[in-house]
Coordinates of C-alpha atoms in Angstrom, one line a residue:
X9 CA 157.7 80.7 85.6
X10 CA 153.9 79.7 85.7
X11 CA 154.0 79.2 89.2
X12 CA 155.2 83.3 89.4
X13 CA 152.6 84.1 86.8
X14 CA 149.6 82.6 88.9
X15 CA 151.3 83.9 92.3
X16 CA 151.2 87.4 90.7
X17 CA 147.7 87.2 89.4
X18 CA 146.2 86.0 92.7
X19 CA 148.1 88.7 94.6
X20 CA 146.8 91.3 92.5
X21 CA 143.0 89.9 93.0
X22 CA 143.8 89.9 96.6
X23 CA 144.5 93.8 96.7
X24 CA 141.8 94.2 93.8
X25 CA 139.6 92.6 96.4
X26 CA 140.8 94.5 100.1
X27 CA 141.0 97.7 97.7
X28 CA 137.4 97.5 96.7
X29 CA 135.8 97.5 100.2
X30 CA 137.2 100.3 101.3
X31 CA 134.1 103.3 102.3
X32 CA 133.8 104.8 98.8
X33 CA 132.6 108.4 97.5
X34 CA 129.3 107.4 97.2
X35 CA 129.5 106.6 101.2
X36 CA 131.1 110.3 102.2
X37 CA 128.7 112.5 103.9
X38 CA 128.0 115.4 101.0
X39 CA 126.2 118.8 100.3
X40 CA 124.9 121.0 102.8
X41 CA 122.0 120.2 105.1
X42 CA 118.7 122.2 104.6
X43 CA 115.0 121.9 105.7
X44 CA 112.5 122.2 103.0
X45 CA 109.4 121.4 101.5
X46 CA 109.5 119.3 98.6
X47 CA 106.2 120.3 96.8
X48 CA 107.7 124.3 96.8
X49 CA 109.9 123.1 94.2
X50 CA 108.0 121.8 91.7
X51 CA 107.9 124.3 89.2
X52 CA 111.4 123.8 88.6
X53 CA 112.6 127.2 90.7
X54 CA 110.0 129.3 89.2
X55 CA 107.7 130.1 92.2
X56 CA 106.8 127.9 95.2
X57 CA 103.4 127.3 93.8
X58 CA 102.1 123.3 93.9
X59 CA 99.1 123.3 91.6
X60 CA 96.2 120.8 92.0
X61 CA 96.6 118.7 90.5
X62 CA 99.2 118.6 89.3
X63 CA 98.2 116.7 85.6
X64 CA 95.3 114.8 84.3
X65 CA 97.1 111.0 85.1
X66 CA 96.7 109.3 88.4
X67 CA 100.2 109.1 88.7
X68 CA 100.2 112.9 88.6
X69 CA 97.8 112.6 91.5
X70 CA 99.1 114.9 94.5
X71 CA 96.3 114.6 96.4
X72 CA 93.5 111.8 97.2
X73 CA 89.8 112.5 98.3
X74 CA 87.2 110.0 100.6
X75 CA 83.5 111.4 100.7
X76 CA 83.8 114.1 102.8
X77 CA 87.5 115.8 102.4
X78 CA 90.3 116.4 99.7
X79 CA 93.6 116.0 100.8
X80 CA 96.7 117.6 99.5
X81 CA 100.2 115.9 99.6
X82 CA 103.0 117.8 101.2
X83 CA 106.9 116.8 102.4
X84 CA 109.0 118.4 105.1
X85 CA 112.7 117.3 103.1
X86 CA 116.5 117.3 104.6
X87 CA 118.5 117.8 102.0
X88 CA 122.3 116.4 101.6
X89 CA 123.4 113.2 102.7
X90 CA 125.2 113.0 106.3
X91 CA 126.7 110.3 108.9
X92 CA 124.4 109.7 112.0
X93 CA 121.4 111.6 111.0
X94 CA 118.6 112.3 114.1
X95 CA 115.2 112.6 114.1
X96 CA 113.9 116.3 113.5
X97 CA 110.7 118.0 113.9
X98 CA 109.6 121.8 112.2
X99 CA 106.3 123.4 112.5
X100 CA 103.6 123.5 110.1
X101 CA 101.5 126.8 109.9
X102 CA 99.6 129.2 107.2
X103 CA 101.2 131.5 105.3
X104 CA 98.4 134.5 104.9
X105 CA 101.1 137.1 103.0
X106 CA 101.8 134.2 100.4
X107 CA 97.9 133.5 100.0
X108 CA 97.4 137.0 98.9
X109 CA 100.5 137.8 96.7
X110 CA 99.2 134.4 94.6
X111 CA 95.5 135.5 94.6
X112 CA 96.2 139.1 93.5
X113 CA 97.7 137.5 90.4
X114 CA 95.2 134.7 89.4
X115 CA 91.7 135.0 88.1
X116 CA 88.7 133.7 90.3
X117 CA 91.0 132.6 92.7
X118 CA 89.9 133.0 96.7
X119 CA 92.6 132.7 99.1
X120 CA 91.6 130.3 102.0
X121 CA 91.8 131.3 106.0
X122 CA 93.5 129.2 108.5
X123 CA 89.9 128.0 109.4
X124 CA 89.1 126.4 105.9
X125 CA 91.8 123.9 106.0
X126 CA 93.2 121.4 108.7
X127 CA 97.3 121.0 109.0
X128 CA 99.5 119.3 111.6
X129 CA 101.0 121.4 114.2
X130 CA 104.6 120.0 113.7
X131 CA 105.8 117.0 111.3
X132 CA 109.0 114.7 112.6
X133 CA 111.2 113.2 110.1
X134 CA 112.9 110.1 111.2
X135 CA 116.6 109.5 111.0
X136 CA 116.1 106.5 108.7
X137 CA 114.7 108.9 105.6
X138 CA 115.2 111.9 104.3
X139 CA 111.7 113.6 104.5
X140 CA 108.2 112.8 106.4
X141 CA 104.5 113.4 104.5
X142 CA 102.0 115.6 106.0
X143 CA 98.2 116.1 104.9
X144 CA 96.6 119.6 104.1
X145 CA 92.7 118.4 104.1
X146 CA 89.8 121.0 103.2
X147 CA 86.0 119.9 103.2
X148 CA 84.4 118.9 100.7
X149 CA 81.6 121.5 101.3
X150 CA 84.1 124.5 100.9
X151 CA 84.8 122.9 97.6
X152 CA 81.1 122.8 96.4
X153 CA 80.7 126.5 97.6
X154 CA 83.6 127.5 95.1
X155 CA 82.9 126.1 91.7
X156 CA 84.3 127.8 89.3
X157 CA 87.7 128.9 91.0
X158 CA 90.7 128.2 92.1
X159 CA 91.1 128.1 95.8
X160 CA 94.6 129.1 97.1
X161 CA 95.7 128.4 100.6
X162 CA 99.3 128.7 102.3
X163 CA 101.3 126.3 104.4
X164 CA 105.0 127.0 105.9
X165 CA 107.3 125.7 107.9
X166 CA 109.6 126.8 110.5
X167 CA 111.8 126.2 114.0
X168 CA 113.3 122.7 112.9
X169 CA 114.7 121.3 115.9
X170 CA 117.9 120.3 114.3
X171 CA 119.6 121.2 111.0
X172 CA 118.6 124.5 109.3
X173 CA 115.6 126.0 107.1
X174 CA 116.6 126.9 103.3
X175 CA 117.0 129.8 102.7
X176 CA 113.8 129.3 100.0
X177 CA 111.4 126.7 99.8
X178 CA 110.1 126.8 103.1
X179 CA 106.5 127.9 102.7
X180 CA 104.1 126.3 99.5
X181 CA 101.4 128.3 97.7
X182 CA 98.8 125.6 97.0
X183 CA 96.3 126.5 94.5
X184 CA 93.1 123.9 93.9
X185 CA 91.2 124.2 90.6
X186 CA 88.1 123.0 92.4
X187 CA 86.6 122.3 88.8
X188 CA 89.1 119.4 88.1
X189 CA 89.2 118.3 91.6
X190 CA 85.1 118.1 92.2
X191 CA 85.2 115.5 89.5
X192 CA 87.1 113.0 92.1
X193 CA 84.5 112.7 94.2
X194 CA 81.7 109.7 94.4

């Protein structure tokens, strides 16, 4: 009778065993599969507005400055989780209609030109992650010239090479309050 007993328990680890590695949920390919950028949805679906900063702690920090430049944090994001992803590309331009829809309702804000701020013409995303970082960078000078605002500028991305844009999300007011931000500099 023991002899049954242990012969029963081991067969029932063995299929406990060949069971478990079978591909699990967590391994199926799920949701659908949008382009975005990350930083639109900070506000929690509110607007697509990224403030700068974001908070008073460094890790709050979306943006870093050197002597000369500030530069602002964004993502390019793929959303879901699929088999065999590929590398994708999308391109990265201003968004002048959303500059002056945010301007028209803040105080002392000045919306920026394409000219005041440098941007990638087109961010790839590798098919090992999920999303790729870009770098908005503005001057330090244009910051100096504005104290006492809050400087709004535009970025938006479009024509992914694979996958498809959101249908929201896709473009990022970002609006500097130079007075915070000056104070980063040496």
């Amino acid at each position: 009778m023991r002899y049954i007993y242990k012969l029963l328990v081991l067969s029932v680890c063995c299929v406990s065993i060949i069971c478990g590695c079978e591909k699990g949920d967590s391994d199926l390919d799920y949701g659908d599969v949008y382009v975005y950028i990350a930083q639109a949805t900070t506000s929690g679906g509110l607007d697509n507005t990224l403030m700068v900063p974001s908070g008073s702690g460094v890790d709050t920090y979306n943006f870093k400055v050197d002597d000369q430049q500030l530069m602002v944090y964004l993502s390019v994001t793929r959303s879901g989780k699929i088999s065999n992803i590929k590398d994708f590309s999308v391109e990265v331009s201003t968004d002048d209609t959303l500059v002056q829809e945010v301007v028209a309702s803040i105080e002392v804000a000045v919306g920026l030109s394409a000219a005041d701020y440098s941007l990638p013409d087109s961010v790839t995303v590798s098919g090992k992650n999920n999303y790729s970082t870009f770098m908005m960078t503005i001057p330090k000078s244009l910051l100096e010239a504005n104290l006492g605002n809050k400087l709004v500028a535009g970025v938006k991305i479009s024509s992914p090479s694979m996958y498809k844009l959101s249908d929201k999300n896709t473009s990022v007011a970002i609006v500097i309050d130079v007075d915070l931000i000056i104070k980063h500099f040496n």
